């Protein structure tokens, strides 16, 4: 296997784009090579199998979805109240929406994991780690709400994001914004 980390990352990023545009069935080494604009056969030099590529794409999506250091620092800035919590949730939705192909690719990976137990294990482990990290960050921040609040918001916001990305005319951007505020208010109170 080739070792060039920049090339590997470019191929995994291309795989994410292919997953988002063509679905899991369209994810082939040839399609990844074309999306990465590299010679045919390059992806097969970096990944042992299509499953390896799917797994690497799943990990990379989360790397790219993680908040940056500045966003994480905002957890502790200002009053730890409902309004601050709502701002953080808006930032989360905006960040995920900005990487729309990553979210769509993750949906494809989730669907594919229903048919591939090995992929299901990897995706479940990664998402569980994300849930646990979000709960830990929330508890440490002193924001209102508990672990159930975090999980409930995660589930609701994921579905809202899916609606905005797959059926963009169902809820306008303004309606989505208002729904985030309503979710936070109903889960935390005033």
PDB file of C-alpha atoms in Angstrom:
ATOM      1  CA  UNK A   1       0.000   0.000   0.000  1.00  0.00           C
ATOM      2  CA  UNK A   2       1.150   3.489  -0.799  1.00  0.00           C
ATOM      3  CA  UNK A   3       2.023   5.796   2.078  1.00  0.00           C
ATOM      4  CA  UNK A   4       1.580   9.362   0.763  1.00  0.00           C
ATOM      5  CA  UNK A   5      -0.788  10.777   3.454  1.00  0.00           C
ATOM      6  CA  UNK A   6      -1.864  13.806   1.387  1.00  0.00           C
ATOM      7  CA  UNK A   7      -2.811  11.609  -1.572  1.00  0.00           C
ATOM      8  CA  UNK A   8      -4.636   9.161   0.718  1.00  0.00           C
ATOM      9  CA  UNK A   9      -6.613  12.025   2.266  1.00  0.00           C
ATOM     10  CA  UNK A  10      -7.484  13.418  -1.173  1.00  0.00           C
ATOM     11  CA  UNK A  11      -8.734   9.982  -2.220  1.00  0.00           C
ATOM     12  CA  UNK A  12     -10.838   9.611   0.922  1.00  0.00           C
ATOM     13  CA  UNK A  13     -12.272  13.106   0.397  1.00  0.00           C
ATOM     14  CA  UNK A  14     -13.085  12.124  -3.179  1.00  0.00           C
ATOM     15  CA  UNK A  15     -14.778   8.960  -1.873  1.00  0.00           C
ATOM     16  CA  UNK A  16     -16.995  11.130   0.340  1.00  0.00           C
ATOM     17  CA  UNK A  17     -18.031  13.166  -2.701  1.00  0.00           C
ATOM     18  CA  UNK A  18     -18.766   9.989  -4.688  1.00  0.00           C
ATOM     19  CA  UNK A  19     -20.828   8.550  -1.820  1.00  0.00           C
ATOM     20  CA  UNK A  20     -22.861  11.759  -1.604  1.00  0.00           C
ATOM     21  CA  UNK A  21     -23.463  12.010  -5.350  1.00  0.00           C
ATOM     22  CA  UNK A  22     -23.650   8.373  -6.483  1.00  0.00           C
ATOM     23  CA  UNK A  23     -24.500   6.458  -3.332  1.00  0.00           C
ATOM     24  CA  UNK A  24     -22.710   3.452  -1.926  1.00  0.00           C
ATOM     25  CA  UNK A  25     -23.316   1.412  -5.059  1.00  0.00           C
ATOM     26  CA  UNK A  26     -21.497   4.051  -7.097  1.00  0.00           C
ATOM     27  CA  UNK A  27     -18.423   3.962  -4.885  1.00  0.00           C
ATOM     28  CA  UNK A  28     -15.778   2.249  -6.972  1.00  0.00           C
ATOM     29  CA  UNK A  29     -12.037   2.727  -7.136  1.00  0.00           C
ATOM     30  CA  UNK A  30     -12.469   4.047 -10.684  1.00  0.00           C
ATOM     31  CA  UNK A  31     -15.098   6.595  -9.552  1.00  0.00           C
ATOM     32  CA  UNK A  32     -12.840   7.739  -6.701  1.00  0.00           C
ATOM     33  CA  UNK A  33      -9.891   8.085  -9.073  1.00  0.00           C
ATOM     34  CA  UNK A  34     -12.014  10.209 -11.411  1.00  0.00           C
ATOM     35  CA  UNK A  35     -13.343  12.398  -8.568  1.00  0.00           C
ATOM     36  CA  UNK A  36      -9.816  12.894  -7.201  1.00  0.00           C
ATOM     37  CA  UNK A  37      -8.528  13.579 -10.722  1.00  0.00           C
ATOM     38  CA  UNK A  38      -5.750  11.009 -10.422  1.00  0.00           C
ATOM     39  CA  UNK A  39      -4.707   8.241 -12.808  1.00  0.00           C
ATOM     40  CA  UNK A  40      -6.906   5.156 -12.949  1.00  0.00           C
ATOM     41  CA  UNK A  41      -5.666   2.580 -10.470  1.00  0.00           C
ATOM     42  CA  UNK A  42      -4.441   5.074  -7.882  1.00  0.00           C
ATOM     43  CA  UNK A  43      -7.127   4.331  -5.262  1.00  0.00           C
ATOM     44  CA  UNK A  44      -6.470   0.606  -5.467  1.00  0.00           C
ATOM     45  CA  UNK A  45      -2.856   1.339  -4.535  1.00  0.00           C
ATOM     46  CA  UNK A  46      -3.978   3.033  -1.303  1.00  0.00           C
ATOM     47  CA  UNK A  47      -6.871   0.880  -0.087  1.00  0.00           C
ATOM     48  CA  UNK A  48      -7.030  -2.884   0.335  1.00  0.00           C
ATOM     49  CA  UNK A  49     -10.707  -3.111  -0.597  1.00  0.00           C
ATOM     50  CA  UNK A  50     -13.883  -1.178  -1.170  1.00  0.00           C
ATOM     51  CA  UNK A  51     -14.799  -1.900   2.467  1.00  0.00           C
ATOM     52  CA  UNK A  52     -11.527  -0.311   3.550  1.00  0.00           C
ATOM     53  CA  UNK A  53     -12.407   2.764   1.497  1.00  0.00           C
ATOM     54  CA  UNK A  54     -15.924   2.912   3.019  1.00  0.00           C
ATOM     55  CA  UNK A  55     -14.464   2.691   6.518  1.00  0.00           C
ATOM     56  CA  UNK A  56     -11.850   5.361   5.829  1.00  0.00           C
ATOM     57  CA  UNK A  57     -14.531   7.660   4.377  1.00  0.00           C
ATOM     58  CA  UNK A  58     -16.654   7.238   7.511  1.00  0.00           C
ATOM     59  CA  UNK A  59     -13.760   8.259   9.739  1.00  0.00           C
ATOM     60  CA  UNK A  60     -12.824  11.201   7.556  1.00  0.00           C
ATOM     61  CA  UNK A  61     -16.372  12.566   7.551  1.00  0.00           C
ATOM     62  CA  UNK A  62     -16.199  12.892  11.318  1.00  0.00           C
ATOM     63  CA  UNK A  63     -12.771  14.511  11.178  1.00  0.00           C
ATOM     64  CA  UNK A  64     -14.184  17.158   8.874  1.00  0.00           C
ATOM     65  CA  UNK A  65     -17.386  17.623  10.893  1.00  0.00           C
ATOM     66  CA  UNK A  66     -15.627  18.210  14.199  1.00  0.00           C
ATOM     67  CA  UNK A  67     -15.772  21.767  15.474  1.00  0.00           C
ATOM     68  CA  UNK A  68     -12.533  23.718  15.316  1.00  0.00           C
ATOM     69  CA  UNK A  69     -10.702  24.939  18.416  1.00  0.00           C
ATOM     70  CA  UNK A  70     -12.336  28.369  18.235  1.00  0.00           C
ATOM     71  CA  UNK A  71     -15.811  26.818  18.222  1.00  0.00           C
ATOM     72  CA  UNK A  72     -14.914  24.558  21.146  1.00  0.00           C
ATOM     73  CA  UNK A  73     -13.631  27.585  23.062  1.00  0.00           C
ATOM     74  CA  UNK A  74     -17.070  29.183  22.651  1.00  0.00           C
ATOM     75  CA  UNK A  75     -18.529  26.513  24.930  1.00  0.00           C
ATOM     76  CA  UNK A  76     -17.142  28.391  27.927  1.00  0.00           C
ATOM     77  CA  UNK A  77     -17.688  31.972  26.747  1.00  0.00           C
ATOM     78  CA  UNK A  78     -20.608  33.952  28.099  1.00  0.00           C
ATOM     79  CA  UNK A  79     -23.553  32.950  30.222  1.00  0.00           C
ATOM     80  CA  UNK A  80     -24.255  29.235  30.208  1.00  0.00           C
ATOM     81  CA  UNK A  81     -27.924  29.736  29.475  1.00  0.00           C
ATOM     82  CA  UNK A  82     -30.526  28.681  26.940  1.00  0.00           C
ATOM     83  CA  UNK A  83     -29.632  31.501  24.532  1.00  0.00           C
ATOM     84  CA  UNK A  84     -25.973  30.454  24.521  1.00  0.00           C
ATOM     85  CA  UNK A  85     -26.985  26.831  24.040  1.00  0.00           C
ATOM     86  CA  UNK A  86     -29.204  27.825  21.100  1.00  0.00           C
ATOM     87  CA  UNK A  87     -26.305  29.730  19.469  1.00  0.00           C
ATOM     88  CA  UNK A  88     -24.132  26.632  19.775  1.00  0.00           C
ATOM     89  CA  UNK A  89     -26.859  24.490  18.180  1.00  0.00           C
ATOM     90  CA  UNK A  90     -27.173  26.959  15.304  1.00  0.00           C
ATOM     91  CA  UNK A  91     -23.408  26.775  14.811  1.00  0.00           C
ATOM     92  CA  UNK A  92     -23.646  22.982  14.727  1.00  0.00           C
ATOM     93  CA  UNK A  93     -26.423  22.967  12.129  1.00  0.00           C
ATOM     94  CA  UNK A  94     -24.603  25.563  10.011  1.00  0.00           C
ATOM     95  CA  UNK A  95     -21.328  23.613  10.201  1.00  0.00           C
ATOM     96  CA  UNK A  96     -22.954  20.345   9.136  1.00  0.00           C
ATOM     97  CA  UNK A  97     -24.962  22.056   6.382  1.00  0.00           C
ATOM     98  CA  UNK A  98     -21.742  23.617   5.054  1.00  0.00           C
ATOM     99  CA  UNK A  99     -20.329  20.087   4.583  1.00  0.00           C
ATOM    100  CA  UNK A 100     -23.500  18.785   3.007  1.00  0.00           C
ATOM    101  CA  UNK A 101     -21.768  16.072   1.007  1.00  0.00           C
ATOM    102  CA  UNK A 102     -20.280  14.726   4.232  1.00  0.00           C
ATOM    103  CA  UNK A 103     -23.692  14.403   5.855  1.00  0.00           C
ATOM    104  CA  UNK A 104     -25.181  12.790   2.739  1.00  0.00           C
ATOM    105  CA  UNK A 105     -22.227  10.402   2.512  1.00  0.00           C
ATOM    106  CA  UNK A 106     -22.735   9.497   6.167  1.00  0.00           C
ATOM    107  CA  UNK A 107     -26.367   8.662   5.410  1.00  0.00           C
ATOM    108  CA  UNK A 108     -25.155   6.379   2.624  1.00  0.00           C
ATOM    109  CA  UNK A 109     -22.695   4.712   5.001  1.00  0.00           C
ATOM    110  CA  UNK A 110     -25.467   4.156   7.522  1.00  0.00           C
ATOM    111  CA  UNK A 111     -27.656   2.532   4.876  1.00  0.00           C
ATOM    112  CA  UNK A 112     -24.765   0.408   3.643  1.00  0.00           C
ATOM    113  CA  UNK A 113     -24.005  -0.653   7.219  1.00  0.00           C
ATOM    114  CA  UNK A 114     -27.394  -2.394   7.362  1.00  0.00           C
ATOM    115  CA  UNK A 115     -25.992  -4.810   4.765  1.00  0.00           C
ATOM    116  CA  UNK A 116     -22.392  -5.012   6.010  1.00  0.00           C
ATOM    117  CA  UNK A 117     -21.927  -6.080   9.631  1.00  0.00           C
ATOM    118  CA  UNK A 118     -18.251  -5.046   9.654  1.00  0.00           C
ATOM    119  CA  UNK A 119     -19.140  -1.553   8.484  1.00  0.00           C
ATOM    120  CA  UNK A 120     -22.022  -1.413  10.967  1.00  0.00           C
ATOM    121  CA  UNK A 121     -19.578  -2.153  13.782  1.00  0.00           C
ATOM    122  CA  UNK A 122     -17.238   0.643  12.668  1.00  0.00           C
ATOM    123  CA  UNK A 123     -20.022   3.185  12.115  1.00  0.00           C
ATOM    124  CA  UNK A 124     -21.698   2.316  15.427  1.00  0.00           C
ATOM    125  CA  UNK A 125     -18.418   2.642  17.315  1.00  0.00           C
ATOM    126  CA  UNK A 126     -17.669   6.025  15.691  1.00  0.00           C
ATOM    127  CA  UNK A 127     -21.137   7.442  16.289  1.00  0.00           C
ATOM    128  CA  UNK A 128     -21.167   6.144  19.884  1.00  0.00           C
ATOM    129  CA  UNK A 129     -17.842   7.924  20.462  1.00  0.00           C
ATOM    130  CA  UNK A 130     -19.351  11.103  19.011  1.00  0.00           C
ATOM    131  CA  UNK A 131     -22.419  10.857  21.260  1.00  0.00           C
ATOM    132  CA  UNK A 132     -20.268  10.225  24.327  1.00  0.00           C
ATOM    133  CA  UNK A 133     -17.957  13.139  23.468  1.00  0.00           C
ATOM    134  CA  UNK A 134     -20.908  15.486  22.951  1.00  0.00           C
ATOM    135  CA  UNK A 135     -22.381  14.474  26.305  1.00  0.00           C
ATOM    136  CA  UNK A 136     -19.021  14.906  28.066  1.00  0.00           C
ATOM    137  CA  UNK A 137     -18.472  18.331  26.490  1.00  0.00           C
ATOM    138  CA  UNK A 138     -21.985  19.400  27.434  1.00  0.00           C
ATOM    139  CA  UNK A 139     -21.691  18.271  31.045  1.00  0.00           C
ATOM    140  CA  UNK A 140     -18.249  19.896  31.414  1.00  0.00           C
ATOM    141  CA  UNK A 141     -19.494  23.170  29.932  1.00  0.00           C
ATOM    142  CA  UNK A 142     -22.139  23.768  32.567  1.00  0.00           C
ATOM    143  CA  UNK A 143     -24.794  24.439  29.948  1.00  0.00           C
ATOM    144  CA  UNK A 144     -28.374  23.685  30.959  1.00  0.00           C
ATOM    145  CA  UNK A 145     -29.779  20.235  30.283  1.00  0.00           C
ATOM    146  CA  UNK A 146     -28.483  16.737  30.774  1.00  0.00           C
ATOM    147  CA  UNK A 147     -27.316  13.790  28.682  1.00  0.00           C
ATOM    148  CA  UNK A 148     -30.867  13.090  27.520  1.00  0.00           C
ATOM    149  CA  UNK A 149     -31.107  16.688  26.298  1.00  0.00           C
ATOM    150  CA  UNK A 150     -27.947  16.202  24.243  1.00  0.00           C
ATOM    151  CA  UNK A 151     -29.124  12.933  22.692  1.00  0.00           C
ATOM    152  CA  UNK A 152     -32.631  14.253  21.987  1.00  0.00           C
ATOM    153  CA  UNK A 153     -31.233  17.368  20.319  1.00  0.00           C
ATOM    154  CA  UNK A 154     -28.784  15.270  18.318  1.00  0.00           C
ATOM    155  CA  UNK A 155     -31.581  13.062  17.004  1.00  0.00           C
ATOM    156  CA  UNK A 156     -33.870  15.978  16.188  1.00  0.00           C
ATOM    157  CA  UNK A 157     -31.162  18.119  14.588  1.00  0.00           C
ATOM    158  CA  UNK A 158     -29.877  15.222  12.490  1.00  0.00           C
ATOM    159  CA  UNK A 159     -33.342  14.736  11.071  1.00  0.00           C
ATOM    160  CA  UNK A 160     -33.788  18.474  10.499  1.00  0.00           C
ATOM    161  CA  UNK A 161     -30.476  18.580   8.643  1.00  0.00           C
ATOM    162  CA  UNK A 162     -31.500  15.571   6.574  1.00  0.00           C
ATOM    163  CA  UNK A 163     -34.751  17.301   5.630  1.00  0.00           C
ATOM    164  CA  UNK A 164     -32.908  20.487   4.630  1.00  0.00           C
ATOM    165  CA  UNK A 165     -30.391  18.559   2.503  1.00  0.00           C
ATOM    166  CA  UNK A 166     -32.709  16.043   0.856  1.00  0.00           C
ATOM    167  CA  UNK A 167     -35.936  18.083   0.621  1.00  0.00           C
ATOM    168  CA  UNK A 168     -34.722  21.689   0.750  1.00  0.00           C
ATOM    169  CA  UNK A 169     -38.147  23.125  -0.055  1.00  0.00           C
ATOM    170  CA  UNK A 170     -39.858  21.390   2.874  1.00  0.00           C
ATOM    171  CA  UNK A 171     -38.553  23.840   5.502  1.00  0.00           C
ATOM    172  CA  UNK A 172     -37.065  27.171   4.557  1.00  0.00           C
ATOM    173  CA  UNK A 173     -33.798  28.302   6.100  1.00  0.00           C
ATOM    174  CA  UNK A 174     -35.802  30.639   8.342  1.00  0.00           C
ATOM    175  CA  UNK A 175     -38.148  27.846   9.422  1.00  0.00           C
ATOM    176  CA  UNK A 176     -35.159  25.610  10.189  1.00  0.00           C
ATOM    177  CA  UNK A 177     -33.642  28.403  12.281  1.00  0.00           C
ATOM    178  CA  UNK A 178     -36.886  28.805  14.221  1.00  0.00           C
ATOM    179  CA  UNK A 179     -37.134  25.046  14.734  1.00  0.00           C
ATOM    180  CA  UNK A 180     -33.660  24.934  16.298  1.00  0.00           C
ATOM    181  CA  UNK A 181     -34.700  27.675  18.726  1.00  0.00           C
ATOM    182  CA  UNK A 182     -37.955  25.852  19.499  1.00  0.00           C
ATOM    183  CA  UNK A 183     -36.144  22.560  20.130  1.00  0.00           C
ATOM    184  CA  UNK A 184     -33.724  24.151  22.570  1.00  0.00           C
ATOM    185  CA  UNK A 185     -36.484  26.054  24.332  1.00  0.00           C
ATOM    186  CA  UNK A 186     -38.710  22.996  24.716  1.00  0.00           C
ATOM    187  CA  UNK A 187     -35.931  20.764  25.922  1.00  0.00           C
ATOM    188  CA  UNK A 188     -34.368  23.246  28.314  1.00  0.00           C
ATOM    189  CA  UNK A 189     -37.175  25.668  29.090  1.00  0.00           C
ATOM    190  CA  UNK A 190     -36.843  29.390  29.429  1.00  0.00           C
TER     191      UNK A 190
END
